[in-house]
Amino acid sequence: MRVEPSGEACGAVVTGVDIAEELTADLVAQIRAAWLEHRVLAFRDQAMDDDALERFTIAMGGFGEDPFFAPIEGHSHIAAIRREADETSPLFAENWHSDWSFLAQPPAGTCLLAVDIPPVGGDTLFADQHSAWEALPAERRRQLEGLTAIHSARYAYAPKGTYGEGDKGRSMDIRPSETAMAMQSHPLIATHPETGRRGFFSALGYIIGIEGMPEDDAMPLLRELYAWQTRDEFVHRRTWEPGMLVIWDNRAVLHRATGGYEGHRRELHRTTIAAQA
Ligand code: SIN
């Protein structure tokens, strides 16, 4: 297995390994080590179907919970991230986020498998949250340590949210629900449970407030942090290729989708990797 770092704040390309096959414990350990080191891995030239995607996800730690998405037929843990060539609804997942950070046990990681890749555009961007934290002046870090963020899916998946009742003409099978109104607290700055590195966890969007802080103070702070967390120097750009599987560490990076493929279809199959017990 060869691992070539992107040269950006995070991300690496992996070749010389067939991850569609049953993986040995030794290979899983090598992949997990590379994943923890680089936070985002892109496996090139794979021949994976949905069964292989499920096998790989189980080997990496098992399935996480996936609310608000209807799974694809026959695979209860796979969701299709899809956009038809003539679709005009706003892009899915265009804001920076960490997947399902509003859950009590957010997923450790996400796997995204190329199914139908447009000839241009549709890159996925990743922002390394360890680098973003470590680059802050010590005095600013001291001010932010100990804050607790309030997370919720309400602005995205509640009936009145972005993907709620008013969201028409979307080919993705999203199921908005009142359960999206729930709130869940997590430390704003978290210690990665496997590497011990400190970093921001999630961002404004799924974070809707700070415990004990008036909204008039919390929102400007969260907006300021969002701008810092997603600065160009922390960002890795992943351009998709047919046969590519990308996995990322939600405990260490934010990500977002990009457009630029109008008139072309795009489909990727997604699983989440459960938090480690
Ligand atoms: C996602 O956030 O799961 C989708 C990212 C993408 O479509 O590039």
PDB file of C-alpha atoms and ligand atoms in Angstrom:
ATOM      1  CA  MET A   1       0.000   0.000   0.000  1.00  0.00           C
ATOM      2  CA  ARG A   2       1.385   3.410  -1.019  1.00  0.00           C
ATOM      3  CA  VAL A   3       0.224   6.613   0.706  1.00  0.00           C
ATOM      4  CA  GLU A   4       1.007   9.915  -0.998  1.00  0.00           C
ATOM      5  CA  PRO A   5       0.270  13.022   1.145  1.00  0.00           C
ATOM      6  CA  SER A   6      -1.538  15.847  -0.654  1.00  0.00           C
ATOM      7  CA  GLY A   7       0.932  18.494   0.551  1.00  0.00           C
ATOM      8  CA  GLU A   8      -2.065  20.431   1.899  1.00  0.00           C
ATOM      9  CA  ALA A   9      -3.159  20.599   5.556  1.00  0.00           C
ATOM     10  CA  CYS A  10      -4.656  17.096   5.339  1.00  0.00           C
ATOM     11  CA  GLY A  11      -5.429  14.389   2.800  1.00  0.00           C
ATOM     12  CA  ALA A  12      -3.527  11.629   1.000  1.00  0.00           C
ATOM     13  CA  VAL A  13      -4.006   9.365  -2.013  1.00  0.00           C
ATOM     14  CA  VAL A  14      -3.725   5.603  -1.478  1.00  0.00           C
ATOM     15  CA  THR A  15      -2.760   3.179  -4.246  1.00  0.00           C
ATOM     16  CA  GLY A  16      -1.488  -0.387  -4.460  1.00  0.00           C
ATOM     17  CA  VAL A  17      -4.307  -1.911  -2.427  1.00  0.00           C
ATOM     18  CA  ASP A  18      -7.602  -3.608  -3.363  1.00  0.00           C
ATOM     19  CA  ILE A  19     -10.150  -2.616  -0.722  1.00  0.00           C
ATOM     20  CA  ALA A  20     -13.054  -4.358  -2.457  1.00  0.00           C
ATOM     21  CA  GLU A  21     -11.612  -7.655  -1.199  1.00  0.00           C
ATOM     22  CA  GLU A  22     -11.948  -9.052   2.334  1.00  0.00           C
ATOM     23  CA  LEU A  23      -9.290  -7.102   4.296  1.00  0.00           C
ATOM     24  CA  THR A  24      -6.788  -8.745   6.631  1.00  0.00           C
ATOM     25  CA  ALA A  25      -6.461  -7.374  10.181  1.00  0.00           C
ATOM     26  CA  ASP A  26      -2.965  -6.158   9.305  1.00  0.00           C
ATOM     27  CA  LEU A  27      -4.221  -4.190   6.279  1.00  0.00           C
ATOM     28  CA  VAL A  28      -7.103  -2.686   8.287  1.00  0.00           C
ATOM     29  CA  ALA A  29      -4.560  -1.544  10.905  1.00  0.00           C
ATOM     30  CA  GLN A  30      -2.387   0.050   8.160  1.00  0.00           C
ATOM     31  CA  ILE A  31      -5.388   1.826   6.607  1.00  0.00           C
ATOM     32  CA  ARG A  32      -6.641   3.078   9.979  1.00  0.00           C
ATOM     33  CA  ALA A  33      -3.156   4.364  10.864  1.00  0.00           C
ATOM     34  CA  ALA A  34      -2.918   6.251   7.546  1.00  0.00           C
ATOM     35  CA  TRP A  35      -6.455   7.580   8.030  1.00  0.00           C
ATOM     36  CA  LEU A  36      -5.653   8.923  11.512  1.00  0.00           C
ATOM     37  CA  GLU A  37      -2.435  10.489  10.225  1.00  0.00           C
ATOM     38  CA  HIS A  38      -3.904  12.190   7.123  1.00  0.00           C
ATOM     39  CA  ARG A  39      -7.580  12.544   8.169  1.00  0.00           C
ATOM     40  CA  VAL A  40      -8.772  12.149   4.545  1.00  0.00           C
ATOM     41  CA  LEU A  41      -7.780   9.206   2.313  1.00  0.00           C
ATOM     42  CA  ALA A  42      -8.680   8.794  -1.366  1.00  0.00           C
ATOM     43  CA  PHE A  43      -8.346   5.216  -2.666  1.00  0.00           C
ATOM     44  CA  ARG A  44      -7.777   5.262  -6.426  1.00  0.00           C
ATOM     45  CA  ASP A  45      -8.823   2.691  -9.044  1.00  0.00           C
ATOM     46  CA  GLN A  46     -11.106   0.554  -6.904  1.00  0.00           C
ATOM     47  CA  ALA A  47     -13.784  -1.788  -8.272  1.00  0.00           C
ATOM     48  CA  MET A  48     -16.240  -1.512  -5.392  1.00  0.00           C
ATOM     49  CA  ASP A  49     -19.952  -2.222  -5.434  1.00  0.00           C
ATOM     50  CA  ASP A  50     -22.369  -1.558  -2.580  1.00  0.00           C
ATOM     51  CA  ASP A  51     -21.613  -4.904  -0.903  1.00  0.00           C
ATOM     52  CA  ALA A  52     -17.898  -4.061  -0.910  1.00  0.00           C
ATOM     53  CA  LEU A  53     -18.628  -0.582   0.479  1.00  0.00           C
ATOM     54  CA  GLU A  54     -20.539  -2.184   3.371  1.00  0.00           C
ATOM     55  CA  ARG A  55     -17.751  -4.724   4.012  1.00  0.00           C
ATOM     56  CA  PHE A  56     -15.156  -1.950   4.061  1.00  0.00           C
ATOM     57  CA  THR A  57     -17.253   0.197   6.454  1.00  0.00           C
ATOM     58  CA  ILE A  58     -17.669  -2.733   8.844  1.00  0.00           C
ATOM     59  CA  ALA A  59     -13.916  -3.388   8.748  1.00  0.00           C
ATOM     60  CA  MET A  60     -13.236   0.276   9.552  1.00  0.00           C
ATOM     61  CA  GLY A  61     -15.395   0.241  12.683  1.00  0.00           C
ATOM     62  CA  GLY A  62     -19.011  -0.628  11.825  1.00  0.00           C
ATOM     63  CA  PHE A  63     -21.980   1.460  10.703  1.00  0.00           C
ATOM     64  CA  GLY A  64     -22.926   4.738  12.351  1.00  0.00           C
ATOM     65  CA  GLU A  65     -26.461   6.004  12.741  1.00  0.00           C
ATOM     66  CA  ASP A  66     -27.823   7.856   9.656  1.00  0.00           C
ATOM     67  CA  PRO A  67     -30.893   9.978  10.389  1.00  0.00           C
ATOM     68  CA  PHE A  68     -32.904  11.928   7.774  1.00  0.00           C
ATOM     69  CA  PHE A  69     -31.683   9.908   4.745  1.00  0.00           C
ATOM     70  CA  ALA A  70     -33.685   7.072   3.210  1.00  0.00           C
ATOM     71  CA  PRO A  71     -31.215   4.278   2.374  1.00  0.00           C
ATOM     72  CA  ILE A  72     -30.853   2.883  -1.133  1.00  0.00           C
ATOM     73  CA  GLU A  73     -32.813  -0.274  -1.891  1.00  0.00           C
ATOM     74  CA  GLY A  74     -31.306  -3.446  -0.452  1.00  0.00           C
ATOM     75  CA  HIS A  75     -28.621  -1.645   1.593  1.00  0.00           C
ATOM     76  CA  SER A  76     -30.003  -0.205   4.817  1.00  0.00           C
ATOM     77  CA  HIS A  77     -26.763   1.634   5.693  1.00  0.00           C
ATOM     78  CA  ILE A  78     -26.025   3.271   2.324  1.00  0.00           C
ATOM     79  CA  ALA A  79     -27.404   6.660   1.262  1.00  0.00           C
ATOM     80  CA  ALA A  80     -27.148   8.076  -2.258  1.00  0.00           C
ATOM     81  CA  ILE A  81     -25.713  11.591  -2.559  1.00  0.00           C
ATOM     82  CA  ARG A  82     -27.269  12.324  -5.921  1.00  0.00           C
ATOM     83  CA  ARG A  83     -27.935  15.198  -8.269  1.00  0.00           C
ATOM     84  CA  GLU A  84     -29.529  14.766 -11.681  1.00  0.00           C
ATOM     85  CA  ALA A  85     -28.174  16.623 -14.717  1.00  0.00           C
ATOM     86  CA  ASP A  86     -31.242  18.867 -14.933  1.00  0.00           C
ATOM     87  CA  GLU A  87     -31.696  19.435 -11.191  1.00  0.00           C
ATOM     88  CA  THR A  88     -32.140  23.031 -10.050  1.00  0.00           C
ATOM     89  CA  SER A  89     -32.564  22.658  -6.262  1.00  0.00           C
ATOM     90  CA  PRO A  90     -29.759  24.200  -4.156  1.00  0.00           C
ATOM     91  CA  LEU A  91     -26.640  22.030  -3.904  1.00  0.00           C
ATOM     92  CA  PHE A  92     -26.700  19.460  -1.084  1.00  0.00           C
ATOM     93  CA  ALA A  93     -24.159  19.978   1.756  1.00  0.00           C
ATOM     94  CA  GLU A  94     -22.624  23.182   0.425  1.00  0.00           C
ATOM     95  CA  ASN A  95     -21.932  24.524   3.940  1.00  0.00           C
ATOM     96  CA  TRP A  96     -18.972  23.315   5.990  1.00  0.00           C
ATOM     97  CA  HIS A  97     -19.968  20.662   8.515  1.00  0.00           C
ATOM     98  CA  SER A  98     -18.968  17.521  10.400  1.00  0.00           C
ATOM     99  CA  ASP A  99     -21.426  14.730   9.601  1.00  0.00           C
ATOM    100  CA  TRP A 100     -24.294  14.372  12.098  1.00  0.00           C
ATOM    101  CA  SER A 101     -22.412  16.295  14.824  1.00  0.00           C
ATOM    102  CA  PHE A 102     -25.810  16.904  16.486  1.00  0.00           C
ATOM    103  CA  LEU A 103     -26.063  13.232  17.541  1.00  0.00           C
ATOM    104  CA  ALA A 104     -25.123  12.047  21.022  1.00  0.00           C
ATOM    105  CA  GLN A 105     -22.614   9.679  19.350  1.00  0.00           C
ATOM    106  CA  PRO A 106     -21.562  11.377  16.086  1.00  0.00           C
ATOM    107  CA  PRO A 107     -19.934   9.080  13.525  1.00  0.00           C
ATOM    108  CA  ALA A 108     -16.144   8.772  13.645  1.00  0.00           C
ATOM    109  CA  GLY A 109     -15.912   8.868   9.883  1.00  0.00           C
ATOM    110  CA  THR A 110     -17.647   8.825   6.525  1.00  0.00           C
ATOM    111  CA  CYS A 111     -17.021   6.741   3.386  1.00  0.00           C
ATOM    112  CA  LEU A 112     -18.022   8.144  -0.006  1.00  0.00           C
ATOM    113  CA  LEU A 113     -17.845   5.961  -3.110  1.00  0.00           C
ATOM    114  CA  ALA A 114     -17.849   7.390  -6.642  1.00  0.00           C
ATOM    115  CA  VAL A 115     -20.769   6.002  -8.662  1.00  0.00           C
ATOM    116  CA  ASP A 116     -21.349   8.601 -11.378  1.00  0.00           C
ATOM    117  CA  ILE A 117     -18.737  11.374 -11.556  1.00  0.00           C
ATOM    118  CA  PRO A 118     -19.232  14.495 -13.705  1.00  0.00           C
ATOM    119  CA  PRO A 119     -16.427  15.402 -16.141  1.00  0.00           C
ATOM    120  CA  VAL A 120     -15.969  18.784 -14.413  1.00  0.00           C
ATOM    121  CA  GLY A 121     -16.646  20.204 -10.930  1.00  0.00           C
ATOM    122  CA  GLY A 122     -18.211  18.460  -7.945  1.00  0.00           C
ATOM    123  CA  ASP A 123     -15.015  18.461  -5.846  1.00  0.00           C
ATOM    124  CA  THR A 124     -15.331  17.871  -2.102  1.00  0.00           C
ATOM    125  CA  LEU A 125     -13.404  20.240   0.187  1.00  0.00           C
ATOM    126  CA  PHE A 126     -11.982  19.333   3.593  1.00  0.00           C
ATOM    127  CA  ALA A 127     -10.786  21.748   6.310  1.00  0.00           C
ATOM    128  CA  ASP A 128      -8.343  20.358   8.870  1.00  0.00           C
ATOM    129  CA  GLN A 129      -9.531  21.316  12.344  1.00  0.00           C
ATOM    130  CA  HIS A 130      -6.337  20.318  14.165  1.00  0.00           C
ATOM    131  CA  SER A 131      -4.331  22.773  12.023  1.00  0.00           C
ATOM    132  CA  ALA A 132      -7.006  25.459  12.486  1.00  0.00           C
ATOM    133  CA  TRP A 133      -6.817  25.082  16.263  1.00  0.00           C
ATOM    134  CA  GLU A 134      -3.040  24.881  16.461  1.00  0.00           C
ATOM    135  CA  ALA A 135      -2.630  28.016  14.297  1.00  0.00           C
ATOM    136  CA  LEU A 136      -4.646  30.183  16.712  1.00  0.00           C
ATOM    137  CA  PRO A 137      -2.682  32.488  19.044  1.00  0.00           C
ATOM    138  CA  ALA A 138      -2.300  30.939  22.523  1.00  0.00           C
ATOM    139  CA  GLU A 139      -4.371  33.735  24.118  1.00  0.00           C
ATOM    140  CA  ARG A 140      -7.320  33.028  21.761  1.00  0.00           C
ATOM    141  CA  ARG A 141      -7.039  29.292  22.464  1.00  0.00           C
ATOM    142  CA  ARG A 142      -7.233  30.005  26.207  1.00  0.00           C
ATOM    143  CA  GLN A 143     -10.451  32.011  25.679  1.00  0.00           C
ATOM    144  CA  LEU A 144     -12.099  29.200  23.713  1.00  0.00           C
ATOM    145  CA  GLU A 145     -11.026  26.241  25.875  1.00  0.00           C
ATOM    146  CA  GLY A 146     -13.853  24.937  28.041  1.00  0.00           C
ATOM    147  CA  LEU A 147     -16.724  26.300  25.891  1.00  0.00           C
ATOM    148  CA  THR A 148     -19.568  23.880  25.186  1.00  0.00           C
ATOM    149  CA  ALA A 149     -21.308  24.019  21.800  1.00  0.00           C
ATOM    150  CA  ILE A 150     -25.011  23.343  21.335  1.00  0.00           C
ATOM    151  CA  HIS A 151     -25.677  21.296  18.176  1.00  0.00           C
ATOM    152  CA  SER A 152     -28.929  20.713  16.308  1.00  0.00           C
ATOM    153  CA  ALA A 153     -30.083  19.547  12.867  1.00  0.00           C
ATOM    154  CA  ARG A 154     -33.013  22.008  12.932  1.00  0.00           C
ATOM    155  CA  TYR A 155     -31.822  24.435  10.238  1.00  0.00           C
ATOM    156  CA  ALA A 156     -31.225  21.595   7.798  1.00  0.00           C
ATOM    157  CA  TYR A 157     -33.627  18.706   8.462  1.00  0.00           C
ATOM    158  CA  ALA A 158     -36.601  20.086  10.455  1.00  0.00           C
ATOM    159  CA  PRO A 159     -39.813  20.533   8.393  1.00  0.00           C
ATOM    160  CA  LYS A 160     -38.995  24.251   8.056  1.00  0.00           C
ATOM    161  CA  GLY A 161     -35.272  23.637   7.426  1.00  0.00           C
ATOM    162  CA  THR A 162     -33.263  23.816   4.194  1.00  0.00           C
ATOM    163  CA  TYR A 163     -34.183  20.217   3.269  1.00  0.00           C
ATOM    164  CA  GLY A 164     -37.693  20.435   4.769  1.00  0.00           C
ATOM    165  CA  GLU A 165     -41.149  20.778   3.262  1.00  0.00           C
ATOM    166  CA  GLY A 166     -40.206  23.709   1.033  1.00  0.00           C
ATOM    167  CA  ASP A 167     -37.350  21.828  -0.652  1.00  0.00           C
ATOM    168  CA  LYS A 168     -38.779  20.809  -4.036  1.00  0.00           C
ATOM    169  CA  GLY A 169     -37.339  18.910  -6.987  1.00  0.00           C
ATOM    170  CA  ARG A 170     -34.445  17.234  -5.157  1.00  0.00           C
ATOM    171  CA  SER A 171     -33.524  13.765  -6.404  1.00  0.00           C
ATOM    172  CA  MET A 172     -31.895  12.760  -3.083  1.00  0.00           C
ATOM    173  CA  ASP A 173     -34.265  10.917  -0.752  1.00  0.00           C
ATOM    174  CA  ILE A 174     -34.114  13.157   2.350  1.00  0.00           C
ATOM    175  CA  ARG A 175     -36.653  12.629   5.137  1.00  0.00           C
ATOM    176  CA  PRO A 176     -37.073  15.801   7.232  1.00  0.00           C
ATOM    177  CA  SER A 177     -38.543  15.361  10.697  1.00  0.00           C
ATOM    178  CA  GLU A 178     -39.511  17.223  13.878  1.00  0.00           C
ATOM    179  CA  THR A 179     -36.817  15.136  15.622  1.00  0.00           C
ATOM    180  CA  ALA A 180     -34.310  17.531  13.991  1.00  0.00           C
ATOM    181  CA  MET A 181     -35.350  20.138  16.582  1.00  0.00           C
ATOM    182  CA  ALA A 182     -33.469  18.182  19.307  1.00  0.00           C
ATOM    183  CA  MET A 183     -30.322  19.698  20.815  1.00  0.00           C
ATOM    184  CA  GLN A 184     -27.088  18.008  21.861  1.00  0.00           C
ATOM    185  CA  SER A 185     -24.040  19.500  23.567  1.00  0.00           C
ATOM    186  CA  HIS A 186     -20.397  18.708  22.765  1.00  0.00           C
ATOM    187  CA  PRO A 187     -17.167  20.501  23.721  1.00  0.00           C
ATOM    188  CA  LEU A 188     -16.347  23.203  21.153  1.00  0.00           C
ATOM    189  CA  ILE A 189     -12.706  22.114  21.314  1.00  0.00           C
ATOM    190  CA  ALA A 190     -12.373  18.342  21.545  1.00  0.00           C
ATOM    191  CA  THR A 191      -9.556  15.879  22.076  1.00  0.00           C
ATOM    192  CA  HIS A 192      -9.462  13.300  19.289  1.00  0.00           C
ATOM    193  CA  PRO A 193     -10.163   9.984  21.053  1.00  0.00           C
ATOM    194  CA  GLU A 194      -7.584   8.044  18.994  1.00  0.00           C
ATOM    195  CA  THR A 195      -4.772  10.539  18.324  1.00  0.00           C
ATOM    196  CA  GLY A 196      -5.097  12.808  21.359  1.00  0.00           C
ATOM    197  CA  ARG A 197      -4.835  15.939  19.158  1.00  0.00           C
ATOM    198  CA  ARG A 198      -6.972  18.946  20.020  1.00  0.00           C
ATOM    199  CA  GLY A 199      -9.176  20.674  17.481  1.00  0.00           C
ATOM    200  CA  PHE A 200     -12.490  22.350  16.726  1.00  0.00           C
ATOM    201  CA  PHE A 201     -15.383  19.923  16.521  1.00  0.00           C
ATOM    202  CA  SER A 202     -18.022  20.939  13.937  1.00  0.00           C
ATOM    203  CA  ALA A 203     -19.020  24.503  13.037  1.00  0.00           C
ATOM    204  CA  LEU A 204     -21.776  27.088  12.795  1.00  0.00           C
ATOM    205  CA  GLY A 205     -24.728  25.457  11.066  1.00  0.00           C
ATOM    206  CA  TYR A 206     -25.006  22.289  13.092  1.00  0.00           C
ATOM    207  CA  ILE A 207     -23.701  24.379  16.025  1.00  0.00           C
ATOM    208  CA  ILE A 208     -26.554  26.732  16.951  1.00  0.00           C
ATOM    209  CA  GLY A 209     -25.229  28.285  20.169  1.00  0.00           C
ATOM    210  CA  ILE A 210     -22.806  28.167  23.083  1.00  0.00           C
ATOM    211  CA  GLU A 211     -23.956  27.020  26.511  1.00  0.00           C
ATOM    212  CA  GLY A 212     -24.347  29.919  28.963  1.00  0.00           C
ATOM    213  CA  MET A 213     -23.628  32.587  26.302  1.00  0.00           C
ATOM    214  CA  PRO A 214     -26.307  35.024  25.071  1.00  0.00           C
ATOM    215  CA  GLU A 215     -27.194  34.506  21.403  1.00  0.00           C
ATOM    216  CA  ASP A 216     -26.028  38.067  20.597  1.00  0.00           C
ATOM    217  CA  ASP A 217     -22.520  37.076  21.708  1.00  0.00           C
ATOM    218  CA  ALA A 218     -22.524  33.452  20.543  1.00  0.00           C
ATOM    219  CA  MET A 219     -23.536  34.030  16.914  1.00  0.00           C
ATOM    220  CA  PRO A 220     -20.801  36.592  16.089  1.00  0.00           C
ATOM    221  CA  LEU A 221     -18.268  34.305  17.800  1.00  0.00           C
ATOM    222  CA  LEU A 222     -19.440  31.258  15.804  1.00  0.00           C
ATOM    223  CA  ARG A 223     -19.347  33.279  12.560  1.00  0.00           C
ATOM    224  CA  GLU A 224     -15.810  34.502  13.346  1.00  0.00           C
ATOM    225  CA  LEU A 225     -14.702  30.938  14.096  1.00  0.00           C
ATOM    226  CA  TYR A 226     -16.358  29.558  10.922  1.00  0.00           C
ATOM    227  CA  ALA A 227     -14.300  32.006   8.847  1.00  0.00           C
ATOM    228  CA  TRP A 228     -11.117  30.954  10.685  1.00  0.00           C
ATOM    229  CA  GLN A 229     -11.840  27.203  10.640  1.00  0.00           C
ATOM    230  CA  THR A 230     -12.261  27.217   6.862  1.00  0.00           C
ATOM    231  CA  ARG A 231      -9.348  29.441   5.800  1.00  0.00           C
ATOM    232  CA  ASP A 232      -7.653  28.343   2.581  1.00  0.00           C
ATOM    233  CA  GLU A 233      -4.473  27.228   4.366  1.00  0.00           C
ATOM    234  CA  PHE A 234      -6.428  24.507   6.233  1.00  0.00           C
ATOM    235  CA  VAL A 235      -8.260  23.231   3.133  1.00  0.00           C
ATOM    236  CA  HIS A 236      -7.664  20.134   1.036  1.00  0.00           C
ATOM    237  CA  ARG A 237      -9.497  19.786  -2.295  1.00  0.00           C
ATOM    238  CA  ARG A 238     -10.502  16.321  -3.459  1.00  0.00           C
ATOM    239  CA  THR A 239     -11.264  16.004  -7.153  1.00  0.00           C
ATOM    240  CA  TRP A 240     -13.240  12.861  -7.882  1.00  0.00           C
ATOM    241  CA  GLU A 241     -12.360  10.098 -10.328  1.00  0.00           C
ATOM    242  CA  PRO A 242     -14.373   7.034 -11.364  1.00  0.00           C
ATOM    243  CA  GLY A 243     -13.441   4.106  -9.088  1.00  0.00           C
ATOM    244  CA  MET A 244     -12.493   6.334  -6.147  1.00  0.00           C
ATOM    245  CA  LEU A 245     -13.450   5.793  -2.502  1.00  0.00           C
ATOM    246  CA  VAL A 246     -12.796   8.622  -0.047  1.00  0.00           C
ATOM    247  CA  ILE A 247     -12.923   8.259   3.728  1.00  0.00           C
ATOM    248  CA  TRP A 248     -12.603  11.091   6.196  1.00  0.00           C
ATOM    249  CA  ASP A 249     -12.392  11.588   9.937  1.00  0.00           C
ATOM    250  CA  ASN A 250     -15.334  13.678  11.172  1.00  0.00           C
ATOM    251  CA  ARG A 251     -13.519  14.206  14.477  1.00  0.00           C
ATOM    252  CA  ALA A 252     -10.702  16.038  12.690  1.00  0.00           C
ATOM    253  CA  VAL A 253     -12.060  17.731   9.563  1.00  0.00           C
ATOM    254  CA  LEU A 254     -14.999  19.731   8.255  1.00  0.00           C
ATOM    255  CA  HIS A 255     -16.124  19.119   4.693  1.00  0.00           C
ATOM    256  CA  ARG A 256     -18.416  20.579   2.064  1.00  0.00           C
ATOM    257  CA  ALA A 257     -19.642  19.889  -1.454  1.00  0.00           C
ATOM    258  CA  THR A 258     -18.984  22.174  -4.432  1.00  0.00           C
ATOM    259  CA  GLY A 259     -20.879  22.664  -7.696  1.00  0.00           C
ATOM    260  CA  GLY A 260     -19.617  23.543 -11.158  1.00  0.00           C
ATOM    261  CA  TYR A 261     -21.088  20.483 -12.939  1.00  0.00           C
ATOM    262  CA  GLU A 262     -24.360  21.931 -14.216  1.00  0.00           C
ATOM    263  CA  GLY A 263     -25.843  19.724 -16.930  1.00  0.00           C
ATOM    264  CA  HIS A 264     -24.076  16.612 -15.608  1.00  0.00           C
ATOM    265  CA  ARG A 265     -25.243  13.880 -13.229  1.00  0.00           C
ATOM    266  CA  ARG A 266     -23.357  13.182  -9.984  1.00  0.00           C
ATOM    267  CA  GLU A 267     -23.920  10.245  -7.639  1.00  0.00           C
ATOM    268  CA  LEU A 268     -21.879   8.912  -4.726  1.00  0.00           C
ATOM    269  CA  HIS A 269     -22.788   6.234  -2.188  1.00  0.00           C
ATOM    270  CA  ARG A 270     -22.209   7.097   1.436  1.00  0.00           C
ATOM    271  CA  THR A 271     -21.878   5.194   4.701  1.00  0.00           C
ATOM    272  CA  THR A 272     -20.858   6.459   8.115  1.00  0.00           C
ATOM    273  CA  ILE A 273     -18.370   4.749  10.410  1.00  0.00           C
ATOM    274  CA  ALA A 274     -19.542   4.419  14.009  1.00  0.00           C
ATOM    275  CA  ALA A 275     -17.802   6.163  16.893  1.00  0.00           C
ATOM    276  CA  GLN A 276     -15.409   3.807  18.671  1.00  0.00           C
ATOM    277  CA  ALA A 277     -16.935   2.321  21.834  1.00  0.00           C
TER     278      ALA A 277
HETATM  279  C1  SIN B   1     -21.548  15.086   2.085  1.00  0.00           C
HETATM  280  O1  SIN B   1     -21.380  16.074   2.788  1.00  0.00           O
HETATM  281  O2  SIN B   1     -21.840  13.998   2.552  1.00  0.00           O
HETATM  282  C2  SIN B   1     -21.466  15.190   0.572  1.00  0.00           C
HETATM  283  C3  SIN B   1     -20.209  15.782   0.076  1.00  0.00           C
HETATM  284  C4  SIN B   1     -20.214  15.896  -1.424  1.00  0.00           C
HETATM  285  O3  SIN B   1     -21.244  15.662  -2.073  1.00  0.00           O
HETATM  286  O4  SIN B   1     -19.162  16.231  -1.994  1.00  0.00           O
END
